[in-house]
Every structure is written in structure tokens, then in C-alpha cells.
RNA sequence: UGGGGGUUCGUCUAACGGUAGGACAACUGACUCUGGAUCAGUAUGUAGGGGUUCGAAUCCUCUACCCCCAGCCA
């Protein structure tokens, strides 16, 4: 498992104190996803914290599905979630649990609370319960069914289990305090009637526990010492504590941290699902999605994501992390791990007039200057090449170091070439750039020591492979997509240019056998990976992230 | 105008009564066969007011602002 969380944070400090004080002697955490959707990078933060904290103290982490609501959950998600956690680099050994494993125990505990006079069956309708609950500023009032006898409660609850009542007819409630300032303590619902088939227990149950009655006790059963969750559950902690205290069972400690937010990004299962369902993106694993499967397909490495989560830190401040930090982490990781390769996205023909017609040279190129062990490769060179359209300008501005009439540049790993003239079509569009090369500069060095300012990449026309290249950009064009004016939604902030498909790109022949998931740096362009759709005869690459481009910055000011 | 949290460079995050530090972003410059990478440097911050103290981001107090809670969701 990856090393993570060498940095300190308030949770780590709290755990240290607990160990020191003897409140706990070991550290055991859990990651509790609900199997109702795909994991996104917000979950990655929780995963890294849950597993990372346990690991920091030599403890364990359980995977536990929080599957208490059969109408929303599906086994489809169970496997996807496991795959994503493993991909991220974490392992729960054989400790794969389900809240539904504990349904019988939870039921018994519910009866115990009834026997203790701490729970009652309520016949109020959902609407009435809402009314009786009061508001944020007014206390609630007791249900007329609140003072039923233990025997009656027990009888009714057993009949709820037996399926004698329709959905919504009754609920089991904790008897706490209808006047509490904390609305969660105003006799919260423990069980509801749901005649629905559960993905694991099938039709065995028609009553299902609520989150609040399931989570803490599940933690307790598993011996979880530190139950780490997001700030939303802070107001539920008194209830969490209340249940385990009343039941007299092992009492884990719940600690809350702020969830991850990223600029130009939406991290809401509901919104992500909306985009998938409305085909605004091509599925959960669309490379533009912040889902782990989407990011994986995009070419992100799990190392980069873990590094990002680590750099973001753990605190209680509600914060929005700049997406540029994520991009930095991806570049940082890919820079040292991805092999370099030459690819021309928008081809322009470059003809070397003084190069022998049928000659082909194999030029040596370095695979990764950051990693000697990556070795070298040979790239074929010939008279007719493709270069990037952007790398030629007929009337260049100042500080443009690339090819232009009369100017000399270096073809990477190749020769110095000097532009002599261009050929245009009737519309004035440049068809060919002609140049001459200096045979003395093979490999990219000149014996007379003269310097060229620019180095451009190229692909030999007769050896080039055709490829489709998908350019991805941020999905939204505003930093806070969900913050919209009246009458608009986050969908109005979708970036119409988040996907650009380039169809006749030219890539060097070494890419012929690349496999889905392979990552490369296309020199001077960015990091790319071979897409799932790619085949040997029809190559497809995704742009993971562009390289930092200081020319773009210079040119935008001139 | 109930309850619970929060507020430190543009953005995240440290500092636990003793020089406000790091990362990303930005801007200089150096170097470079990727206008990449790397290196060096610059600027920017304790929400506000009182108080305690030799000394306060840190302790006390008042104020302001932000977030969460009124699902038979999690």
C-alpha cells in the first residue's frame, strides 16, 4: 500500500491522543460507500484518509457497503467500487462487509431499545411527522403514539417486520427529545417499511434501518475505532453516540473532515448521474468526468491522485481546491514515468528539397530524459515530413522561434532545416512548406556551433500512422459551476469545447502496438494515453493534460 | 432570533504563547535538442473591535461573514 499522510493533521493528532490516553489501543477504520453510483475524486479523499490513517498507525481498514436503502442501490456498483479502490492502491484484505450483513443484529438492538423504553412505533404519516418535527427555530411536539406501552410497541414492530403493513404506514422511532435544538435528535426514524428487494438480502426484509441506526452500530460490530466522515455528519454525531450508549456496545469515535471541492468541477453523484443519463457525457467513464473510472480512462495515474489528495490536506475548513493543483500533480507524475514520442496533431507537409528522394534514416531518440532506464528508440526520417501547423508562420511575430520563411530550426533528433518557400492553394491556404537541410547537423548538432532558437517535432510522412486524438478540456467554464443565477443550472455552465476530436493526426510508428491505458508524452504537446477504443488499425489517444505552454502566454499578450 | 461547524497569501495548508512557513497559481531571471523539465529569485496573508501578556494567528471577549441540519436518503 502506498505511503501517505506523513503530514500531520487534526485527525492524526486526535488519534494520537486516543492512543496515548488509552481510549483505544489500536486503529481500525472503514470506508463506507453506498453502492448507488460510481466513485469520484471526492471519494478518493475519503479513501485516502480512511486507509491512510489506519496505515499511519499500523491499523486496518474495512470496506463496508452502506446498503440500507434497497430502492437506490444496485450490485452493479459494488464491483465498480471495488475496482476503483484497488486501482487507487488500497487493500482491505478479506474484510469486505455490508451493513445488510447486520440486519438481524440491528433488528435485535431495535427490540432492545423498545424494551428499554427508548424506541416506539409511530403511526403518523410522513407528512404529519414532518409537521410534528417543528422547524429550525421552533421545537417539535410529541407524537400521540409516543407513549405506547412496551408490549404494544414490540407487537407492532414485529408485525412491521412480518409485512403486515404497507410502505409508509408506520415507522420505528427513537424516543429522545422533540424539543432538541438539534433536529436530528427529535425522535429520529430508525426503521421504515419498504417492500423492496434488496441487492443482497432479496425479499427477506420489508423493513430497513435508516443510516443513523445502522452506521454507528456497524462500526461498533466491526470494532472500528475511528469513524471518519465528512462534515455533513457532524450534526449526527450526538445521535451516533446516543445509540451506541443506549445499547451499551463498543463506542467508536466519529471525526468529521471537510469534503473535497475542486474548481471548474462538479462532485455530486446526483449531478454526475444527470449528465450521464442525459448523454451530456459518454457515460460514467467519460474522460471528462471526475469519476475515478473517468480519470483512469483519461490517463491519470493513481499516484498522481494520491499525491493530489495528500497535498490538499485534511482540515475542517470548507474549501475549493484549484484544479491546477490536480493538473500539476498529473504532470509531475507523468513527467518522470511517461515515455516521449512524436505526434503531429494538425499536420502540415514539410518537404526537404535537398534531401535524397528515397533515403530513409533511422534516428536515435531518447525515450525519457528523466529516466535513463527507459532507453532509446529509432525514429525513421525521410524527405517528406509532417510538422505541426502551429510550428510554421508566414509572418511570424516577435519571439516566434519556430519555422518561418528564411528561418532555421532544428527538427528534433534530426537536422537543422531552413525554410525556403511555401506552396499555397487557390484559397491561400498553405499546402506545403519547403526547406533545405544541413547534412552536417545530423542528430541535431552543428559542427560550427551555431545555435538555433527553436526545435520542432515531426513525423516522417511515409512512416506515419494515422490516429484519432481526443482533446479534453475542463467540463465547465466557470470556477463554481453550481453557483448559478436564477433560472439557470450547472448545465448552463458546461464548456462546449470540453471535447475536440482530431481525426487525421500523424504519429510515429513506434505507437503501432500501444495498448489501451499506455501513457506517453507527445513531445511539446502534452500527456496522452491510448484509449479503450483504440485498435492496431485505428489508433485513438486521449489527451490527459497539456504540457505547460509558455509560448501560449507570450503570444496572448502580443 | 434553534443547534452544530468554520474564517491564515489569489487557492489549499502549517505554525499548539516566542522570527507567520510550505505547496499550487502568478511574476523575474538562468539553463535547455521539448517555449517541457530543472534551478534561482520576487510579491502577496492571520475577518474586524476590545482585552490578558514582555510577547497573541494561538488565550478571553464582543461583532461580522460563510457552511450544515427541518428525507420514512446516505
XYZ file of C-alpha atoms (C1' of nucleotides) in Angstrom:
632
model
C 0.000 0.000 0.000
C 1.205 3.492 -0.761
C 2.799 5.649 1.874
C 0.541 8.527 2.577
C -0.080 11.076 5.282
C 3.322 11.737 6.605
C 1.957 15.209 7.179
C 0.124 15.828 10.367
C -3.481 16.907 10.577
C -6.155 17.249 13.211
C -7.423 13.695 12.768
C -3.996 12.199 13.143
C -3.481 14.269 16.275
C -6.800 13.128 17.700
C -5.895 9.504 17.070
C -2.535 10.004 18.730
C -4.281 11.399 21.784
C -6.707 8.484 21.873
C -3.836 6.047 21.796
C -1.969 7.967 24.455
C -4.954 8.270 26.742
C -5.807 4.629 26.327
C -9.256 5.287 24.882
C -8.198 2.927 22.102
C -5.220 0.643 21.774
C -5.356 0.106 18.028
C -6.591 1.996 14.994
C -9.256 0.453 12.806
C -11.112 2.491 10.199
C -13.603 1.789 7.469
C -14.535 3.141 4.053
C -18.339 3.026 3.809
C -19.606 3.676 0.273
C -23.246 3.369 -0.618
C -23.468 1.214 -3.761
C -25.633 3.675 -5.636
C -23.148 5.239 -8.045
C -19.578 5.437 -9.177
C -16.759 6.720 -7.040
C -15.342 10.138 -7.844
C -12.291 12.038 -6.717
C -14.174 13.298 -3.674
C -14.418 9.692 -2.547
C -10.722 9.334 -3.256
C -10.097 11.824 -0.482
C -12.165 9.771 1.944
C -10.463 6.573 0.816
C -7.007 8.036 1.242
C -7.889 9.344 4.691
C -9.601 6.161 5.865
C -6.867 3.847 4.644
C -4.072 6.327 5.181
C -4.852 6.990 8.827
C -5.065 3.320 9.703
C -1.854 2.665 7.852
C -0.083 5.504 9.634
C -0.757 3.720 12.910
C -0.271 0.169 11.716
C -4.025 -0.463 11.779
C -6.582 -1.900 9.411
C -9.355 -0.579 7.211
C -12.564 -2.378 6.319
C -14.566 -1.938 3.182
C -18.177 -1.737 4.198
C -21.061 -1.071 1.878
C -23.665 1.124 3.453
C -26.526 -0.677 1.784
C -29.561 0.191 3.873
C -31.720 1.594 1.101
C -32.661 -1.122 -1.415
C -34.515 1.208 -3.748
C -31.374 3.144 -4.623
C -28.715 0.526 -4.536
C -27.540 -1.980 -7.041
C -24.967 -4.731 -7.226
C -23.708 -3.146 -10.440
C -21.950 -0.538 -8.364
C -20.463 -2.938 -5.852
C -17.870 -4.323 -8.245
C -17.068 -0.970 -9.807
C -16.370 0.466 -6.374
C -14.000 -2.342 -5.501
C -12.131 -1.946 -8.766
C -11.692 1.771 -8.168
C -10.397 1.357 -4.615
C -7.903 -1.240 -5.730
C -6.807 0.915 -8.618
C -6.220 3.758 -6.198
C -3.822 1.443 -4.436
C -5.642 0.304 -1.321
C -6.459 -3.123 0.001
C -8.991 -4.262 2.566
C -7.749 -7.864 2.571
C -10.766 -10.083 3.189
C -12.623 -7.513 5.230
C -15.439 -6.814 2.803
C -18.589 -6.187 4.764
C -22.124 -4.971 4.235
C -24.419 -3.154 6.592
C -27.018 -5.617 5.350
C -24.947 -8.384 6.977
C -26.038 -6.865 10.264
C -29.766 -6.537 9.626
C -30.685 -9.254 12.116
C -28.440 -7.848 14.820
C -29.735 -4.338 14.178
C -33.255 -5.649 14.458
C -32.482 -7.248 17.792
C -30.985 -3.998 19.011
C -34.113 -2.185 17.940
C -36.163 -4.548 20.093
C -33.757 -3.884 22.939
C -34.385 -0.160 22.675
C -38.115 -0.782 22.631
C -37.782 -2.909 25.763
C -35.767 -0.149 27.403
C -38.466 2.355 26.540
C -36.100 4.150 24.164
C -37.989 3.483 20.950
C -41.592 3.425 19.799
C -43.703 2.669 16.780
C -45.286 5.747 15.284
C -48.414 5.670 13.097
C -48.094 9.234 11.922
C -47.884 9.768 8.171
C -44.691 11.149 6.676
C -46.416 14.492 6.284
C -47.536 14.502 9.913
C -44.106 13.529 11.142
C -42.697 16.480 9.287
C -45.212 18.809 10.868
C -44.636 17.440 14.358
C -40.896 17.839 13.932
C -41.117 21.605 14.218
C -38.698 23.891 12.437
C -35.187 25.180 12.889
C -36.432 27.807 15.312
C -39.485 26.122 16.827
C -39.409 22.957 18.882
C -41.299 19.905 17.734
C -44.094 18.240 19.630
C -44.608 14.697 20.741
C -46.376 12.229 18.550
C -49.683 10.994 20.028
C -48.241 7.473 19.684
C -45.120 8.286 21.655
C -46.306 6.765 24.904
C -47.456 3.384 23.721
C -46.690 0.510 26.032
C -43.593 -1.582 25.534
C -45.777 -4.568 24.698
C -47.724 -2.717 22.060
C -44.536 -1.308 20.525
C -42.964 -4.739 20.427
C -46.040 -6.285 18.883
C -46.337 -3.580 16.249
C -42.658 -3.653 15.399
C -42.737 -7.422 14.950
C -45.750 -7.084 12.729
C -43.881 -4.424 10.723
C -41.175 -6.986 10.163
C -43.750 -9.611 9.265
C -45.030 -7.468 6.458
C -48.460 -6.782 7.895
C -48.380 -3.097 6.945
C -47.916 -1.246 3.672
C -44.996 1.055 2.914
C -45.107 4.240 4.937
C -47.796 3.053 7.337
C -45.600 3.100 10.421
C -42.033 3.715 11.483
C -39.916 2.897 14.478
C -38.580 5.995 16.158
C -36.023 6.660 18.865
C -37.549 8.322 21.890
C -35.174 11.194 22.532
C -36.317 14.813 22.695
C -38.763 16.581 20.398
C -37.570 19.948 21.690
C -33.876 19.445 20.998
C -32.127 22.257 19.185
C -30.538 19.532 17.093
C -33.300 18.392 14.789
C -31.605 15.026 14.366
C -32.416 14.312 17.997
C -36.152 14.971 17.616
C -37.154 11.311 17.745
C -35.358 10.249 14.560
C -36.763 7.445 12.462
C -34.891 4.159 12.968
C -36.831 1.843 10.676
C -39.130 2.359 7.743
C -41.307 -0.117 5.883
C -40.064 -0.763 2.365
C -41.426 -3.678 0.428
C -38.463 -3.666 -1.881
C -35.998 -6.277 -2.979
C -32.510 -5.758 -1.630
C -29.462 -6.492 -3.786
C -28.126 -8.890 -1.157
C -30.923 -9.910 1.171
C -33.538 -10.215 -1.516
C -37.041 -10.237 -0.081
C -36.073 -11.329 3.391
C -36.816 -7.913 4.837
C -39.559 -5.390 4.356
C -38.283 -3.033 6.995
C -34.937 -1.343 6.605
C -32.864 0.606 9.109
C -32.045 4.248 8.487
C -28.445 5.359 8.142
C -28.359 6.701 11.683
C -29.465 3.415 13.182
C -27.130 1.372 11.024
C -23.855 3.160 10.720
C -22.618 3.516 14.264
C -23.673 0.015 15.220
C -21.995 -1.413 12.132
C -18.845 0.419 13.168
C -19.256 -0.989 16.639
C -19.705 -4.564 15.437
C -16.552 -4.317 13.352
C -14.551 -2.779 16.162
C -13.974 0.410 14.242
C -12.095 2.816 16.482
C -12.232 5.903 14.314
C -15.201 6.506 12.074
C -14.073 9.241 9.709
C -16.682 11.047 7.670
C -17.470 14.378 6.145
C -18.774 17.484 7.859
C -22.373 16.721 6.917
C -22.464 14.123 9.674
C -21.251 16.430 12.386
C -24.812 17.161 13.449
C -25.481 13.418 13.551
C -22.680 12.637 15.980
C -24.843 13.118 19.104
C -27.229 10.570 17.663
C -24.412 8.217 16.720
C -23.217 8.421 20.314
C -26.729 8.086 21.722
C -27.425 4.774 20.007
C -24.182 3.069 20.989
C -24.511 4.361 24.558
C -28.101 3.209 24.943
C -27.185 -0.160 23.500
C -24.148 -0.430 25.735
C -21.912 -1.585 22.917
C -18.362 -0.714 21.837
C -18.192 3.006 21.210
C -16.159 4.154 18.186
C -15.223 7.781 17.792
C -16.632 9.709 14.860
C -14.479 12.504 13.450
C -15.505 14.793 10.624
C -13.402 16.480 7.970
C -14.362 18.762 5.102
C -15.139 17.188 1.801
C -13.183 17.912 -1.350
C -14.292 20.586 -3.766
C -12.414 21.417 -6.949
C -12.781 24.491 -9.112
C -14.436 24.047 -12.523
C -15.706 20.681 -11.334
C -18.888 19.155 -10.010
C -18.657 16.430 -7.396
C -22.214 15.440 -6.757
C -23.375 11.941 -7.543
C -26.768 13.313 -8.462
C -25.408 15.839 -10.950
C -22.936 13.396 -12.419
C -25.754 10.906 -12.933
C -27.831 13.620 -14.560
C -25.101 14.255 -17.113
C -24.737 10.551 -17.809
C -28.483 9.997 -18.136
C -28.908 12.984 -20.435
C -25.953 11.904 -22.538
C -24.145 15.166 -21.950
C -21.105 12.970 -21.473
C -20.401 9.500 -22.797
C -21.023 7.508 -19.641
C -19.547 7.367 -16.171
C -16.093 6.723 -17.569
C -16.123 9.639 -19.968
C -12.607 11.052 -19.639
C -14.049 14.438 -18.746
C -15.808 13.071 -15.690
C -14.296 13.465 -12.218
C -15.138 9.834 -11.532
C -12.213 7.565 -10.799
C -13.055 5.435 -13.834
C -13.254 8.568 -15.985
C -9.951 9.887 -14.745
C -8.373 6.489 -15.215
C -9.547 6.406 -18.822
C -8.297 9.948 -19.256
C -4.834 8.730 -18.339
C -4.483 9.978 -14.779
C -2.325 7.770 -12.612
C -3.381 6.704 -9.155
C -0.044 8.018 -7.889
C -0.969 11.465 -9.128
C -4.364 11.346 -7.478
C -2.901 10.208 -4.181
C -0.297 12.936 -4.369
C -3.036 15.460 -5.026
C -5.096 14.309 -2.063
C -2.008 14.429 0.087
C -1.225 17.983 -0.991
C -4.794 19.122 -0.402
C -4.522 18.175 3.247
C -7.127 17.344 5.857
C -8.980 20.061 7.723
C -12.435 21.269 8.660
C -12.398 24.412 6.528
C -14.767 24.261 3.650
C -12.521 24.843 0.719
C -12.267 24.768 -3.034
C -9.038 23.427 -4.382
C -7.778 24.915 -7.613
C -7.914 22.363 -10.397
C -4.454 23.493 -11.450
C -3.084 21.657 -8.429
C -4.524 18.412 -9.771
C -3.075 19.138 -13.195
C 0.275 19.844 -11.596
C 0.256 16.503 -9.797
C -0.576 14.680 -13.004
C 2.205 16.388 -14.971
C 4.618 15.865 -12.138
C 3.991 12.128 -12.093
C 3.786 11.628 -15.849
C 6.921 13.673 -16.430
C 9.033 11.011 -14.787
C 7.038 7.984 -15.904
C 5.779 8.584 -19.445
C 7.896 7.879 -22.491
C 8.320 10.612 -25.055
C 7.079 10.157 -28.539
C 6.449 12.420 -31.521
C 2.943 13.053 -32.794
C 1.589 15.719 -35.082
C -1.935 16.767 -34.233
C -2.559 19.200 -37.061
C -0.294 18.088 -39.894
C 1.420 20.348 -42.384
C 3.663 18.891 -45.059
C 7.337 19.815 -44.850
C 9.461 18.940 -47.871
C 13.232 18.952 -47.671
C 14.161 19.814 -51.241
C 17.838 18.858 -50.992
C 17.229 15.552 -49.199
C 17.671 12.419 -51.375
C 14.365 11.206 -52.730
C 14.352 7.634 -51.494
C 16.577 7.911 -48.478
C 15.393 6.828 -45.063
C 17.469 7.279 -41.949
C 16.830 5.791 -38.538
C 17.489 8.490 -35.968
C 18.101 7.773 -32.338
C 15.683 9.356 -29.896
C 15.636 9.377 -26.101
C 12.552 7.778 -24.593
C 12.572 9.682 -21.336
C 15.171 12.258 -20.387
C 14.019 11.933 -16.776
C 14.705 8.216 -16.723
C 17.785 6.707 -18.331
C 16.449 3.200 -17.894
C 13.684 3.993 -20.384
C 16.324 3.706 -23.089
C 16.310 4.888 -26.677
C 14.476 4.136 -29.886
C 14.933 4.705 -33.602
C 12.646 7.053 -35.493
C 12.537 6.999 -39.305
C 13.368 10.222 -41.139
C 12.836 11.000 -44.808
C 12.380 13.749 -47.378
C 8.713 14.424 -46.700
C 7.641 15.049 -43.148
C 4.650 16.289 -41.255
C 5.070 19.114 -38.826
C 2.564 20.920 -36.651
C 0.602 23.687 -38.382
C 1.322 25.890 -35.398
C 5.027 25.423 -35.939
C 5.059 27.439 -39.125
C 4.106 31.065 -39.628
C 4.452 33.012 -42.822
C 4.554 36.301 -40.969
C 5.833 35.498 -37.502
C 5.506 37.870 -34.579
C 8.467 38.739 -32.386
C 9.828 35.942 -30.226
C 8.394 33.273 -32.501
C 11.230 30.781 -32.650
C 9.645 28.201 -34.895
C 9.725 27.832 -38.666
C 9.160 30.836 -40.870
C 10.494 31.919 -44.252
C 14.271 32.234 -44.085
C 14.439 30.960 -40.525
C 16.335 27.892 -39.408
C 15.070 25.464 -36.790
C 16.068 22.058 -35.528
C 13.966 19.024 -36.267
C 14.099 17.154 -33.016
C 16.782 14.454 -33.101
C 17.150 15.237 -36.820
C 18.683 18.066 -38.793
C 18.661 21.832 -38.965
C 16.327 22.962 -41.709
C 15.826 26.391 -43.235
C 12.564 27.382 -44.853
C 12.933 28.419 -48.482
C 9.410 28.871 -49.772
C 5.830 27.744 -49.404
C 3.124 26.439 -51.701
C -0.454 27.605 -51.282
C -3.742 26.524 -52.774
C -6.231 28.809 -54.513
C -7.699 29.873 -51.184
C -4.342 30.944 -49.890
C -4.056 28.054 -47.536
C -0.580 26.693 -47.067
C -0.230 23.234 -48.616
C 3.490 22.659 -48.333
C 6.441 24.209 -46.667
C 9.725 23.726 -48.470
C 13.097 23.814 -46.851
C 16.686 22.736 -47.203
C 18.602 20.788 -44.615
C 22.181 20.955 -43.481
C 23.635 17.421 -43.755
C 26.286 18.376 -41.228
C 23.731 18.696 -38.442
C 22.572 15.092 -38.197
C 21.307 14.286 -34.740
C 20.626 17.948 -34.068
C 24.070 19.408 -33.502
C 26.004 21.688 -35.808
C 29.747 21.263 -36.080
C 30.232 25.021 -36.405
C 28.441 25.524 -33.092
C 25.752 27.813 -34.466
C 22.594 27.904 -32.422
C 19.010 27.650 -33.467
C 16.353 29.001 -31.160
C 13.618 26.543 -31.959
C 13.239 22.783 -32.003
C 10.124 21.295 -33.524
C 8.766 17.792 -33.655
C 7.912 15.896 -36.814
C 6.799 12.580 -38.227
C 8.042 11.036 -41.462
C 5.122 11.097 -43.915
C 5.699 7.666 -45.429
C 6.075 6.070 -41.988
C 3.414 7.967 -40.104
C 0.487 6.200 -38.507
C -2.923 7.799 -38.694
C -4.601 8.378 -35.369
C -7.629 9.919 -33.803
C -6.757 12.184 -30.941
C -9.295 13.366 -28.418
C -8.523 16.634 -26.761
C -10.200 17.149 -23.423
C -10.646 20.347 -21.560
C -12.446 21.191 -18.324
C -16.115 20.239 -18.385
C -17.297 23.582 -17.044
C -16.236 27.060 -17.905
C -16.893 28.685 -14.563
C -14.951 28.069 -11.341
C -18.084 27.289 -9.338
C -20.442 25.617 -11.833
C -23.242 25.036 -9.351
C -23.358 28.658 -8.308
C -25.839 29.936 -10.850
C -28.178 32.857 -11.164
C -31.955 32.489 -11.016
C -33.405 30.168 -13.609
C -30.107 28.618 -14.593
C -28.472 25.373 -13.566
C -24.971 23.981 -13.584
C -25.737 22.648 -17.056
C -25.699 26.197 -18.373
C -22.048 26.336 -17.381
C -20.976 23.356 -19.440
C -17.949 24.081 -21.557
C -18.999 23.462 -25.178
C -15.359 22.867 -26.101
C -14.618 20.245 -23.485
C -14.055 17.678 -26.224
C -12.322 18.223 -29.546
C -11.760 15.257 -31.818
C -8.866 15.405 -34.240
C -9.097 12.811 -36.953
C -6.082 12.763 -39.191
C -3.263 13.079 -36.761
C 0.105 11.591 -37.625
C 2.014 9.670 -35.016
C 5.384 7.958 -35.120
C 5.420 4.229 -35.983
C 6.549 3.111 -32.522
C 2.977 3.670 -31.368
C 1.712 0.873 -33.586
C 1.340 -1.672 -30.812
C 0.356 0.572 -27.967
C -2.214 -0.876 -25.644
C -5.204 0.720 -24.002
C -4.009 2.609 -20.967
C -0.438 3.172 -22.180
C 0.730 6.662 -21.364
C 3.003 8.899 -23.386
C 4.231 12.375 -23.614
C 3.682 13.680 -27.124
C 6.650 15.988 -27.179
C 5.859 19.677 -26.837
C 2.117 18.903 -26.634
C 1.127 17.090 -23.520
C 0.496 13.742 -21.938
C -1.691 11.285 -23.781
C -2.886 7.760 -23.260
C -4.158 5.078 -25.554
C -7.930 4.940 -25.279
C -10.131 1.921 -24.701
C -11.458 2.355 -28.251
C -8.014 2.092 -29.793
C -7.053 -0.847 -32.042
C -3.949 -1.567 -34.047
C -5.653 -0.431 -37.214
C -7.405 2.527 -35.733
C -5.409 4.255 -33.056
C -7.153 6.514 -30.563
C -5.424 8.649 -27.975
C -6.774 10.804 -25.156
C -5.069 13.942 -24.045
C -4.663 13.586 -20.308
C -3.289 17.056 -19.728
C -1.390 19.507 -21.877
C 2.178 20.476 -21.225
C 2.696 23.880 -19.696
C 2.950 26.219 -22.613
C 4.823 29.429 -22.028
C 4.545 30.405 -25.671
C 0.775 30.496 -25.305
C 1.278 33.001 -22.544
C 3.714 35.125 -24.518
C 1.573 35.137 -27.647
C -1.608 36.078 -25.863
C -0.025 39.344 -24.749
C 1.420 40.290 -28.132
C -33.944 35.273 16.623
C -32.790 26.916 17.434
C -28.485 23.578 17.205
C -23.689 22.363 15.150
C -19.179 23.871 12.497
C -15.899 27.396 10.177
C -12.764 32.187 8.906
C -4.213 32.385 7.995
C -1.037 34.761 0.864
C -5.279 34.545 -5.338
C -6.098 28.874 -3.802
C -5.088 24.780 -0.350
C -2.476 24.160 4.190
C 1.309 24.647 8.590
C 2.571 27.310 12.994
C -0.272 24.198 19.657
C 2.082 31.981 23.835
C 8.248 33.297 21.139
C 11.075 35.338 13.544
C 3.668 33.687 10.046
C 6.309 28.633 6.744
C 5.231 25.187 2.530
C 2.633 23.789 -1.985
C -0.166 25.321 -6.366
C -1.027 29.713 -9.200
C 1.500 34.494 -10.678
C 5.827 37.340 -11.957
C 11.514 37.897 -12.858
C 15.898 35.646 -14.413
C 19.239 31.341 -15.584
C 19.605 26.907 -18.278
C 17.796 23.801 -22.131
C 17.918 19.468 -28.780
C 10.571 19.545 -25.697
C 8.911 27.611 -25.474
C 8.617 20.776 -21.346
C 11.593 19.631 -17.107
C 15.109 21.881 -13.793
C 17.368 25.900 -10.915
C 17.467 30.778 -8.593
C 14.671 34.829 -7.085
C 10.182 38.358 -6.270
C 5.391 39.752 -4.490
C 1.014 38.612 -1.819
C -1.945 36.556 4.240
C -3.689 35.947 10.369
C -12.135 38.690 9.059
C -12.975 43.261 12.483
C -13.002 45.699 17.526
C -11.604 45.379 22.607
C -8.728 42.828 26.420
C -4.780 39.449 29.044
C 0.686 39.203 28.266
C 7.440 41.344 27.997
C 5.349 38.937 23.666
C -1.112 36.736 20.604
C -2.870 33.600 14.321
C -2.701 30.984 19.072
C -5.807 32.751 25.461
C -10.508 35.854 26.924
C -14.496 38.953 24.978
C -17.763 41.303 21.570
C -19.015 41.721 16.340
C -19.239 40.389 11.178
C -19.490 36.877 7.439
C -19.740 31.664 5.429
C -21.391 26.411 5.673
C -24.520 22.268 7.555
C -29.284 20.362 9.905
C -36.483 20.641 9.300
C -35.828 12.679 3.944
C -39.675 7.146 6.061
C -31.711 9.498 1.585
C -26.705 8.425 2.958
